XYZ file of C-alpha atoms in Angstrom:
728
model
C -0.021 0.062 -0.094
C 2.887 2.211 0.668
C 4.342 1.900 -2.611
C 0.843 2.612 -4.368
C 0.572 5.765 -2.176
C 4.009 6.734 -3.130
C 3.493 6.214 -6.674
C -0.042 8.043 -6.877
C 2.109 11.076 -5.019
C 4.794 10.785 -7.577
C 2.535 10.996 -10.540
C 0.175 13.565 -9.047
C 3.496 15.875 -8.705
C 4.699 14.919 -12.402
C 1.037 15.798 -13.626
C 1.319 19.177 -11.775
C 4.794 19.750 -12.916
C 3.615 18.885 -16.284
C 0.846 21.497 -15.830
C 3.395 24.049 -14.693
C 5.729 23.522 -17.862
C 2.768 23.717 -20.400
C 1.587 26.893 -18.743
C 4.755 28.229 -18.734
C 5.313 27.376 -22.602
C 2.619 29.812 -23.540
C 3.192 33.498 -22.876
C 0.580 34.678 -20.524
C -1.196 38.082 -20.706
C -1.294 38.035 -16.747
C 1.342 36.816 -13.978
C -0.245 33.721 -11.852
C 1.596 32.944 -8.643
C 2.253 29.394 -7.661
C 2.841 28.376 -4.243
C 6.372 26.686 -4.318
C 6.431 25.979 -0.509
C 3.369 23.475 -0.828
C 5.196 22.072 -3.833
C 8.415 21.497 -1.874
C 6.408 20.180 1.111
C 4.659 17.587 -1.219
C 8.004 16.635 -2.524
C 9.398 16.450 0.990
C 6.569 13.930 1.978
C 7.123 11.940 -1.165
C 10.682 11.632 -0.639
C 10.149 10.598 3.226
C 7.595 7.932 2.002
C 9.969 6.556 -0.717
C 12.914 6.695 1.963
C 10.708 4.838 4.344
C 10.078 2.287 1.693
C 13.593 2.040 0.471
C 15.149 1.961 3.811
C 13.258 -1.307 4.340
C 15.663 -2.788 2.012
C 19.338 -3.465 2.431
C 20.402 -5.315 -0.554
C 20.289 -3.692 -4.085
C 20.617 -5.732 -7.471
C 23.571 -4.862 -9.623
C 20.850 -4.536 -12.448
C 18.989 -2.029 -10.788
C 22.201 -0.227 -9.915
C 23.470 0.112 -13.696
C 19.840 1.158 -14.456
C 20.009 3.802 -11.961
C 23.306 5.032 -13.044
C 22.305 5.245 -16.727
C 19.337 7.327 -15.722
C 21.491 9.595 -13.573
C 23.749 9.840 -16.469
C 20.941 10.691 -18.790
C 19.584 13.369 -16.041
C 23.092 14.796 -15.878
C 23.567 15.312 -19.741
C 19.937 16.656 -19.886
C 21.482 19.210 -17.332
C 24.280 20.166 -19.133
C 21.978 20.645 -22.132
C 19.673 22.684 -20.079
C 22.495 24.587 -19.241
C 23.604 25.130 -22.566
C 20.325 25.970 -23.818
C 19.900 28.661 -20.901
C 23.291 30.126 -21.935
C 22.231 30.426 -25.741
C 18.857 31.944 -24.554
C 20.635 34.602 -22.656
C 22.909 35.206 -25.579
C 20.218 35.413 -28.149
C 18.130 37.515 -25.897
C 21.140 39.975 -25.584
C 21.404 39.810 -29.438
C 17.721 40.302 -29.867
C 17.612 43.236 -27.561
C 20.735 44.931 -28.984
C 19.293 44.533 -32.559
C 15.930 45.913 -31.566
C 17.905 49.066 -30.020
C 19.729 49.488 -33.141
C 16.574 48.966 -35.262
C 15.041 51.682 -33.026
C 17.929 54.126 -33.349
C 17.817 53.936 -37.087
C 14.134 54.156 -37.341
C 14.265 57.389 -35.014
C 17.180 58.832 -37.241
C 15.052 58.327 -40.337
C 11.934 59.665 -38.925
C 13.948 62.719 -37.651
C 15.331 63.052 -41.147
C 12.120 62.543 -42.814
C 10.376 65.239 -40.700
C 13.390 67.719 -40.917
C 13.343 67.402 -44.643
C 9.500 67.600 -44.748
C 9.600 70.924 -42.736
C 12.148 72.395 -44.624
C 10.470 71.684 -47.844
C 7.219 72.730 -46.432
C 8.810 76.136 -45.331
C 10.365 76.623 -48.699
C 7.258 75.930 -50.506
C 4.959 78.187 -48.269
C 7.453 81.140 -48.776
C 7.440 80.572 -52.393
C 3.847 80.275 -52.745
C 3.472 83.224 -50.565
C 5.088 85.450 -53.118
C 3.188 83.961 -55.920
C -0.134 84.106 -54.404
C 0.376 88.008 -53.807
C 0.757 88.464 -57.562
C -1.920 85.808 -58.449
C -4.865 87.189 -56.578
C -4.202 90.607 -58.055
C -4.790 89.172 -61.467
C -7.626 87.451 -60.833
C -9.453 90.114 -59.347
C -8.458 92.416 -62.405
C -10.001 89.987 -64.735
C -13.112 89.914 -62.684
C -13.526 93.803 -62.920
C -14.906 95.783 -66.099
C -11.092 96.460 -67.279
C -11.795 94.991 -70.806
C -14.838 96.771 -71.432
C -13.740 100.065 -70.516
C -10.662 99.412 -72.510
C -12.625 98.360 -75.402
C -14.685 101.690 -75.328
C -11.590 103.723 -75.124
C -9.854 101.640 -78.099
C -13.007 102.164 -80.069
C -12.803 105.721 -80.177
C -8.946 105.664 -81.231
C -9.929 102.780 -83.739
C -12.461 105.153 -85.660
C -10.087 108.047 -85.550
C -7.524 105.567 -87.032
C -9.876 104.334 -89.733
C -10.715 108.228 -90.660
C -6.857 108.684 -91.035
C -6.602 105.382 -92.689
C -9.208 105.983 -95.242
C -7.775 109.646 -96.142
C -4.433 108.207 -96.289
C -5.686 105.502 -98.402
C -7.082 107.883 -100.787
C -3.888 110.179 -101.108
C -1.620 106.830 -101.353
C -3.720 105.486 -104.266
C -3.485 108.780 -106.106
C 0.220 108.870 -105.501
C 0.658 105.634 -106.476
C -1.146 106.107 -109.680
C 1.189 109.305 -110.576
C 4.182 107.559 -109.318
C 3.268 104.289 -111.414
C 2.859 106.377 -114.576
C 6.171 108.436 -114.089
C 7.974 105.237 -113.193
C 6.537 103.751 -116.222
C 7.879 106.505 -118.373
C 11.122 106.412 -116.724
C 11.434 102.604 -117.339
C 10.532 103.070 -121.003
C 13.553 105.852 -121.170
C 15.824 103.483 -119.581
C 14.813 100.749 -121.331
C 15.611 102.733 -124.532
C 18.983 104.155 -123.289
C 19.950 100.479 -122.692
C 18.713 99.110 -126.063
C 20.934 102.160 -127.602
C 23.852 101.142 -125.390
C 23.355 97.641 -126.243
C 23.301 98.368 -130.147
C 26.378 100.550 -129.891
C 28.412 97.670 -127.739
C 26.857 95.166 -130.517
C 28.390 97.375 -133.254
C 31.674 97.872 -131.607
C 31.998 94.314 -130.726
C 30.907 93.432 -134.606
C 33.460 96.011 -135.998
C 36.260 94.420 -133.634
C 35.068 91.289 -134.894
C 35.452 92.414 -138.466
C 38.809 93.836 -137.952
C 40.369 90.877 -136.348
C 38.851 88.599 -139.207
C 40.330 90.676 -141.661
C 43.861 90.747 -140.166
C 43.722 87.195 -139.772
C 42.435 86.556 -143.280
C 45.231 88.957 -144.282
C 47.887 87.303 -142.349
C 46.568 83.796 -143.676
C 46.860 84.918 -147.142
C 50.536 86.417 -146.638
C 51.277 83.213 -144.683
C 49.954 81.136 -147.637
C 51.793 83.417 -150.437
C 55.070 83.211 -148.274
C 54.462 79.320 -148.264
C 53.932 79.228 -151.915
C 56.824 81.580 -152.593
C 59.068 79.115 -150.336
C 57.769 76.065 -152.121
C 58.497 77.745 -155.499
C 61.834 78.829 -154.308
C 62.644 75.416 -153.369
C 61.617 74.049 -156.764
C 63.804 76.814 -158.243
C 66.596 76.045 -156.121
C 66.218 72.237 -156.678
C 65.965 72.741 -160.299
C 69.051 75.144 -160.182
C 70.930 72.584 -158.249
C 70.099 69.759 -160.962
C 70.927 72.217 -163.628
C 74.384 72.901 -161.829
C 74.789 69.157 -161.611
C 74.113 69.021 -165.092
C 76.278 71.867 -165.802
C 79.032 70.456 -164.036
C 78.662 67.114 -166.063
C 78.106 69.131 -168.914
C 81.237 71.166 -168.226
C 83.297 68.096 -168.276
C 81.718 67.168 -171.482
C 80.756 70.349 -173.325
C 81.839 74.024 -173.856
C 81.811 76.982 -171.752
C 79.585 79.203 -174.078
C 76.511 76.983 -173.755
C 76.973 77.145 -169.954
C 77.065 80.939 -169.892
C 73.692 81.133 -171.997
C 71.999 78.869 -169.645
C 73.119 80.713 -166.455
C 71.933 83.774 -168.173
C 68.429 82.386 -168.919
C 68.337 81.238 -165.180
C 69.092 84.784 -163.918
C 66.367 86.441 -166.247
C 63.799 83.953 -165.155
C 64.581 84.533 -161.432
C 64.399 88.350 -161.720
C 61.079 87.992 -163.485
C 59.409 85.834 -160.906
C 60.679 88.242 -158.077
C 59.089 91.330 -159.793
C 55.672 89.274 -160.364
C 55.548 88.174 -156.600
C 56.236 92.002 -155.566
C 53.360 93.420 -157.805
C 51.045 90.652 -156.505
C 51.814 91.513 -152.669
C 51.298 95.138 -153.412
C 48.091 94.596 -154.949
C 46.673 92.566 -152.161
C 47.757 95.110 -149.590
C 46.021 98.005 -151.082
C 42.964 96.046 -151.370
C 43.046 95.161 -147.518
C 43.748 98.874 -146.899
C 40.826 100.089 -148.895
C 38.590 97.428 -147.297
C 39.594 98.648 -143.794
C 39.176 102.148 -144.456
C 35.518 101.658 -146.008
C 34.703 99.786 -142.645
C 36.120 102.312 -140.246
C 34.201 105.385 -142.010
C 30.988 103.053 -141.727
C 31.259 102.422 -138.203
C 32.171 106.088 -137.403
C 28.792 107.256 -139.014
C 26.756 104.887 -137.095
C 28.404 105.601 -133.840
C 27.922 109.565 -134.304
C 24.203 108.838 -135.076
C 23.929 106.843 -132.093
C 25.519 109.283 -129.836
C 23.473 112.104 -131.227
C 20.360 110.194 -130.285
C 21.850 109.440 -126.631
C 22.571 113.165 -126.128
C 18.927 113.943 -127.153
C 17.336 111.453 -124.509
C 19.550 112.646 -121.980
C 18.419 116.312 -122.462
C 14.891 115.008 -122.383
C 15.255 113.108 -119.285
C 16.885 115.965 -117.500
C 13.779 118.228 -118.184
C 11.502 115.557 -117.052
C 13.503 115.114 -113.796
C 13.496 118.993 -113.185
C 9.754 118.780 -113.637
C 9.247 115.965 -111.084
C 11.639 117.692 -108.519
C 9.502 120.855 -108.569
C 6.190 118.445 -108.147
C 8.055 116.953 -105.259
C 8.903 120.235 -103.551
C 5.417 121.215 -103.549
C 4.256 118.137 -102.135
C 6.527 118.372 -99.125
C 5.045 121.669 -98.471
C 1.930 120.310 -98.291
C 2.777 117.211 -96.215
C 4.518 119.686 -93.613
C 1.453 121.183 -92.954
C -0.420 117.985 -92.604
C 2.293 116.645 -90.455
C 1.689 119.368 -87.807
C -2.047 118.460 -87.728
C -1.344 114.609 -87.253
C 1.083 115.685 -84.486
C -1.510 117.506 -82.758
C -3.763 114.657 -82.941
C -1.185 112.138 -81.558
C -0.555 114.334 -78.534
C -4.262 114.425 -77.694
C -4.450 110.385 -78.148
C -1.365 109.959 -75.857
C -2.787 111.981 -73.222
C -6.012 109.999 -73.083
C -3.892 106.608 -73.291
C -1.722 107.805 -70.246
C -5.047 108.281 -68.454
C -6.431 105.342 -69.146
C -3.010 103.443 -68.021
C -2.867 105.675 -64.610
C -6.273 104.539 -63.684
C -5.640 100.746 -64.566
C -2.645 101.042 -62.443
C -4.636 102.410 -59.510
C -7.172 99.708 -59.877
C -4.438 97.119 -60.083
C -2.799 97.995 -56.964
C -6.228 97.983 -54.929
C -7.130 94.652 -56.393
C -3.380 93.341 -55.239
C -3.962 94.696 -51.662
C -7.357 93.024 -51.604
C -5.801 89.672 -52.855
C -3.067 89.853 -50.147
C -5.597 89.605 -47.479
C -7.381 86.600 -48.956
C -3.954 84.960 -49.821
C -3.022 85.261 -46.158
C -6.304 83.604 -45.031
C -5.856 80.848 -47.214
C -2.166 80.422 -46.149
C -3.360 80.451 -42.491
C -6.002 77.833 -43.031
C -3.634 75.621 -44.971
C -0.900 75.719 -42.100
C -3.687 74.902 -39.655
C -4.734 71.887 -41.460
C -0.952 71.085 -42.169
C -0.169 71.138 -38.229
C -3.268 69.148 -37.558
C -2.475 66.511 -39.677
C 1.126 66.367 -38.370
C 0.093 66.270 -34.961
C -2.205 63.395 -35.861
C 0.922 61.536 -37.378
C 2.908 61.927 -34.300
C 0.148 60.784 -32.251
C -0.146 57.613 -34.258
C 3.729 57.036 -34.395
C 3.740 57.558 -30.548
C 1.112 54.906 -29.880
C 2.924 52.361 -32.238
C 6.271 52.903 -30.376
C 4.259 52.440 -27.189
C 3.064 49.142 -28.304
C 6.126 47.882 -29.440
C 7.827 48.998 -26.007
C 4.963 47.116 -24.366
C 5.626 44.082 -26.374
C 9.204 44.017 -25.698
C 8.654 44.652 -21.982
C 6.329 41.715 -21.811
C 8.983 39.374 -23.864
C 11.825 40.246 -21.356
C 9.276 39.595 -18.266
C 8.199 36.295 -19.722
C 11.650 35.378 -20.454
C 12.916 36.136 -16.833
C 9.901 34.135 -15.720
C 10.836 31.325 -17.733
C 14.460 31.501 -16.655
C 13.670 31.368 -13.045
C 11.134 28.592 -13.525
C 13.835 26.536 -15.387
C 16.616 27.318 -12.737
C 13.988 25.921 -9.951
C 13.335 22.613 -11.996
C 17.076 22.129 -12.537
C 17.548 22.375 -9.027
C 14.850 19.924 -8.049
C 16.483 17.645 -10.846
C 19.713 17.947 -8.830
C 18.132 16.956 -5.423
C 16.687 13.891 -6.886
C 19.989 12.885 -8.429
C 21.434 13.615 -4.913
C 18.653 11.384 -3.250
C 19.346 8.672 -5.836
C 23.128 8.654 -5.377
C 22.563 8.570 -1.599
C 20.309 5.720 -1.939
C 22.868 3.923 -4.155
C 25.683 4.651 -1.641
C 23.864 3.841 2.008
C 20.976 2.207 1.046
C 18.630 4.308 3.169
C 17.040 7.830 3.029
C 17.917 10.596 5.569
C 15.649 13.393 6.489
C 16.701 16.405 4.427
C 14.128 18.872 5.575
C 16.774 21.214 6.372
C 18.105 21.632 2.923
C 14.941 22.328 1.406
C 15.192 26.102 1.852
C 16.089 26.872 -1.776
C 12.990 28.431 -2.525
C 13.165 30.998 0.094
C 15.571 33.192 -1.983
C 12.910 33.515 -4.994
C 10.300 36.218 -4.677
C 7.609 33.980 -6.059
C 4.180 33.498 -4.106
C 2.549 30.917 -5.702
C -1.213 30.003 -4.910
C -1.976 26.328 -4.234
C -3.927 24.409 -6.620
C -7.093 23.015 -4.998
C -6.905 19.931 -7.036
C -3.855 18.843 -4.950
C -6.021 18.224 -1.918
C -7.741 15.516 -3.553
C -5.417 12.532 -3.549
C -5.288 10.119 -6.613
C -4.628 6.417 -5.733
C -5.252 4.589 -9.129
C -3.587 4.605 -12.346
C -6.824 5.641 -14.205
C -7.150 8.599 -11.874
C -3.753 9.592 -12.632
C -4.721 9.426 -16.446
C -7.589 11.387 -16.233
C -5.580 13.823 -14.326
C -2.961 13.967 -17.053
C -5.884 14.146 -19.787
C -7.385 17.129 -18.000
C -4.355 18.695 -17.366
C -3.389 18.567 -21.101
C -6.802 19.957 -21.858
C -6.426 22.735 -19.602
C -3.100 23.544 -21.105
C -4.324 23.153 -24.794
C -7.194 25.540 -23.802
C -4.602 28.149 -22.602
C -2.415 27.570 -25.697
C -5.528 28.323 -27.927
C -6.538 31.283 -25.825
C -2.841 32.631 -26.017
C -2.926 32.112 -29.929
C -6.237 34.061 -30.205
C -4.649 36.711 -28.168
C -1.687 36.682 -30.498
C -4.045 36.859 -33.404
C -6.025 39.664 -31.932
C -2.958 41.436 -31.322
C -1.655 40.973 -34.933
C -5.120 42.066 -36.199
C -4.822 45.183 -34.198
C -1.545 45.917 -35.476
C -2.778 45.262 -39.068
C -5.507 47.551 -38.422
C -3.261 50.325 -36.758
C -0.995 50.087 -39.855
C -3.870 50.269 -42.249
C -5.336 53.366 -40.124
C -1.904 55.079 -40.505
C -1.680 54.265 -44.198
C -5.127 55.716 -44.625
C -4.238 58.895 -42.872
C -1.077 59.136 -44.553
C -3.055 58.896 -47.995
C -5.403 61.679 -46.808
C -2.736 63.880 -45.916
C -1.307 63.526 -49.140
C -4.230 64.074 -51.282
C -4.726 66.932 -49.013
C -1.284 68.268 -49.625
C -1.717 67.485 -53.632
C -4.865 69.594 -53.431
C -2.935 72.559 -51.769
C -0.408 72.166 -54.122
C -2.768 71.839 -57.076
C -4.596 75.020 -55.796
C -1.144 77.039 -55.666
C -0.296 75.973 -58.918
C -3.664 76.897 -60.481
C -3.442 80.160 -59.021
C 0.005 80.508 -60.513
C -0.920 79.652 -63.745
C -3.771 82.161 -63.503
C -1.574 84.541 -62.328
C 0.844 83.853 -65.371
C -1.931 83.885 -67.949
C -3.098 87.223 -66.599
C 0.591 88.401 -66.547
C 1.200 87.381 -70.030
C -2.021 88.884 -71.422
C -1.274 92.213 -69.818
C 2.139 92.113 -71.084
C 0.859 90.973 -74.600
C -1.448 93.819 -74.476
C 0.859 96.469 -73.468
C 3.389 95.243 -76.130
C 0.832 95.217 -78.832
C -0.312 98.750 -77.775
C 3.088 100.041 -77.601
C 3.952 98.668 -81.066
C 0.447 99.926 -82.379
C 1.357 103.256 -81.140
C 4.860 103.258 -82.496
C 3.536 101.847 -85.871
C 0.860 104.560 -86.021
C 3.334 107.412 -85.289
C 5.604 105.730 -87.834
C 3.102 105.301 -90.305
C 1.441 108.737 -89.935
C 5.113 110.153 -90.249
C 5.658 108.192 -93.537
C 2.093 109.274 -94.428
C 2.755 112.964 -93.647
C 5.930 112.709 -95.945
C 4.229 110.846 -98.899
C 1.090 113.271 -98.591
C 3.375 116.245 -98.938
C 4.902 114.721 -101.971
C 1.542 113.770 -103.613
C -0.640 116.644 -102.740
C 0.569 118.698 -105.742
C 0.349 116.037 -107.985
C -3.170 115.431 -106.960
C -4.085 119.153 -107.498
C -2.609 119.099 -110.951
C -4.218 115.819 -111.693
C -7.668 116.967 -110.468
C -7.266 120.064 -112.759
C -6.486 117.590 -115.807
C -9.289 115.613 -114.798
C -11.681 118.345 -114.625
C -10.398 119.163 -118.181
C -10.235 115.763 -119.545
C -13.162 113.559 -119.530
C -10.993 110.577 -120.510
C -9.445 110.522 -117.143
C -12.484 109.616 -115.181
C -11.669 106.125 -116.201
C -8.647 106.555 -114.055
C -10.570 107.745 -111.225
C -12.640 104.670 -111.186
C -9.622 102.593 -111.444
C -8.242 104.321 -108.376
C -11.479 103.916 -106.416
C -11.150 100.114 -107.091
C -7.547 99.949 -106.270
C -8.348 101.858 -102.809
C -11.216 99.192 -102.031
C -8.831 96.568 -102.549
C -6.286 98.012 -100.273
C -8.817 98.367 -97.545
C -9.673 94.683 -97.975
C -6.019 93.747 -97.597
C -5.909 95.848 -94.378
C -8.840 94.162 -93.132
C -7.152 90.979 -94.052
C -3.981 91.755 -92.098
C -5.710 93.014 -89.107
C -7.734 89.578 -89.101
C -4.513 87.858 -89.522
C -2.868 89.855 -86.525
C -5.611 88.957 -84.224
C -5.515 85.085 -85.307
C -1.804 85.366 -84.490
C -2.277 86.919 -81.241
C -4.820 83.982 -80.453
C -2.212 81.401 -81.663
C 0.231 82.973 -79.210
C -1.931 82.953 -76.290
C -2.959 79.166 -76.886
C 0.692 78.382 -77.127
C 1.416 80.095 -73.772
C -1.530 78.143 -72.199
C -0.022 74.943 -73.460
C 3.469 75.601 -72.233
C 1.899 76.547 -68.922
C 0.132 73.428 -68.828
C 3.137 71.299 -69.631
C 5.005 73.111 -66.805
C 2.005 72.349 -64.081
C 2.318 68.870 -65.454
C 6.125 68.759 -65.085
C 5.687 70.111 -61.356
C 2.817 67.774 -60.420
C 5.098 64.703 -61.714
C 7.991 66.006 -59.547
C 5.746 66.542 -56.446
C 4.225 63.131 -57.059
C 7.762 61.459 -57.332
C 8.785 63.261 -54.053
C 5.475 61.819 -52.215
C 6.249 58.449 -53.700
C 9.522 58.487 -52.375
C 8.172 59.552 -48.948
C 5.835 56.817 -49.333
C 8.588 54.280 -50.099
C 10.380 55.129 -47.177
C 7.288 54.943 -44.791
C 6.783 51.336 -46.473
C 10.310 50.612 -45.917
C 10.081 51.594 -42.309
C 6.790 49.654 -41.774
C 8.421 46.507 -43.407
C 11.474 46.943 -41.112
C 9.086 46.962 -38.127
C 7.258 43.990 -39.689
C 10.484 42.062 -39.980
C 11.503 42.854 -36.565
C 8.369 41.874 -35.459
C 8.410 38.420 -37.252
C 12.040 37.769 -35.797
C 10.889 38.857 -32.505
C 7.860 36.347 -32.705
C 9.589 33.502 -34.263
C 12.515 33.832 -31.679
C 9.931 33.899 -29.116
C 8.164 30.817 -30.367
C 11.531 28.947 -30.848
C 12.461 30.086 -27.210
C 8.952 28.455 -25.843
C 9.341 25.567 -27.799
C 12.966 24.916 -26.310
C 11.483 25.493 -22.983
C 8.710 22.872 -23.512
C 11.198 20.398 -24.765
C 13.306 20.624 -21.857
C 10.384 20.470 -19.281
C 9.069 17.893 -21.185
C 12.370 15.824 -20.840
C 12.709 16.995 -17.219
C 8.926 15.500 -16.485
C 9.560 12.422 -18.796
C 12.878 11.677 -16.704
C 10.996 12.059 -13.160
C 8.089 9.726 -14.788
C 10.797 7.277 -15.692
C 12.233 7.483 -12.323
C 8.772 6.922 -10.688
C 8.413 3.914 -12.906
C 11.357 2.330 -12.074
C 10.698 2.802 -8.464
C 7.471 1.075 -8.818
C 8.723 -1.923 -10.861
C 11.630 -2.036 -7.962
C 8.967 -1.718 -4.980
C 7.199 -4.787 -6.248
C 10.011 -7.044 -5.837
C 11.824 -5.740 -2.674
C 10.616 -7.436 0.454
C 9.616 -4.832 3.508
C 12.440 -4.348 6.366
C 12.641 -2.166 9.305
C 16.359 -1.764 9.914
C 16.767 1.603 8.879
C 13.863 2.987 10.877
C 14.166 5.149 13.907
C 13.196 4.494 17.528
C 9.831 6.259 16.919
C 9.294 4.266 13.585
C 9.795 7.145 11.331
C 12.277 6.909 8.292
C 15.542 8.872 8.655
C 16.287 10.649 5.496
C 19.981 11.263 4.603
C 21.205 14.987 4.365
C 20.923 16.564 0.831
C 23.900 18.603 -0.322
C 23.304 22.234 -0.464
C 22.240 23.599 -3.589
C 24.369 26.077 -5.827
C 22.314 28.798 -7.488
C 22.851 29.137 -11.332
């Protein structure tokens, strides 16, 4: 019966130890308190009962001793492994804490850098947009005013006056052009005639030169031919003379000298006759050539004289006409000076009106600028307040996330410390059991070791007793049921802890999503603010461009009008006299009415051309405005792209920070799970070793006979003293 009681108590104690191991293997959200004193007291009672049972026996089998030694060796190996695991856990926890601190520092640095960059960019953008908004709103209000209507009314008056001047100028210019065209046509005719005569003279001179050259070449050719013929004839004669000389030499040798003299005389006569004939022919040819040359020179001289006389006549006529034209131009200049003075007075009046209009517009523009500055300041303050609120919200969310991380880290450290304390307690219990077994093997009796069970006093752990300990289990089925119930409870606690873990993960995900949504909202608000500022900038640029275009157009128009008026006045001065003379001629000659109708038609055509030019100018202005708008739109798109890239970079940085946090969290969770698994394995090994010891004790107890040799005088077993435990 004693053996059964001891077995039941050992099983109950092992089941309680298993429950403790299972509960410790799961991270608890609250700290339970275990009464280690009650557990130690129960262990002491079990050991005393087992010692009373063991002291009854004296002799141990060598097989049992070997088995106990092997178990003790296994327990020592387990102890060494547990020590190594504890050291590794401490090292890993230190590395983990060091990495977490480094990641925190890096995260803080990145967040500070991002905040500083954001503040600098925000300040620069605010200052830049402040300056731009001051000019934009003034332009917007100026558009809303009735500036264009007033300007159109003033411009209409100027246009009417301009049209009057234009019509008068067109009439005078048409008349002047007709007279000018006629005179230019006549001058052109005379110039063409002069050119024709000069060309004819040049052609005649060239022809004469060519004829002289041809005659000279022919004469030289003939001379050359005659010389060649003479040379040939002289050669023939010389050959004949040589032949005759040869014959004469031969004949001298054969005949008399009288014949030779007669032949020589004949030859001399023939030579003289030939020379006389050749000289006569040459003299005749020279006379003919000289006569031909003189005849040609005389003919060309007569033609040159005639042409020069005609050219002199034409020059005199042209001089007379030029003098007449100069007189007409002088009279027109006098008339133009008078007209110019009148036009100068009109230009002064128009300039004064334009200056008044410009001064009024400037005063209105300044008023609108002041009004717009106030509106811009209000909008700026509103945007700054919105940005500050968003920044505060983001700071609050970041602080909450940091607090949650700190809480998780503190919980992990607390669990780690608690597990280390429990493992050290279990290792000490295992060492005590080993020492008891050694004492049993050495002495064969178990002494009381109550004085050495004060190792828990140093631990600050108040453990509440489990009410199930009071109910003693005496059967194996009861022990099995106890184990099953403990396993179910431990599984339930594991499930609860997993659910808590899942809830924490979900809360973290929701918090992350909420932060991302807030970031997106802030980004959208910033984008809207940037777009609004850009739109205001675009409107400002458009208004400035329009004003500049209008100013440039008005200035160019005024300059053109002044230059045109001056040119018109000069032209009018030259034309007035011609027109008066033409009018007198038209009154006298009915045939010139046709010319007036032609002039009127030309005036109408010129008016149409001017209208076309005005329309083309308006179209060009519209095209330039559209091109400027396109350029501004392109600039706006580029600015949007740049701001989008900056925002994307910020988002990517935030995503990287969240990913790093996620990785750290995953590493933290994985290491915590691994540590829990290791502690569970270690505790399971300890529990299994304890169960094996109990099973061996049960098998040995059945085969041992009872004995009372090692009992005290009072009948109580005397336990061997246990050695004092060393704190690990």
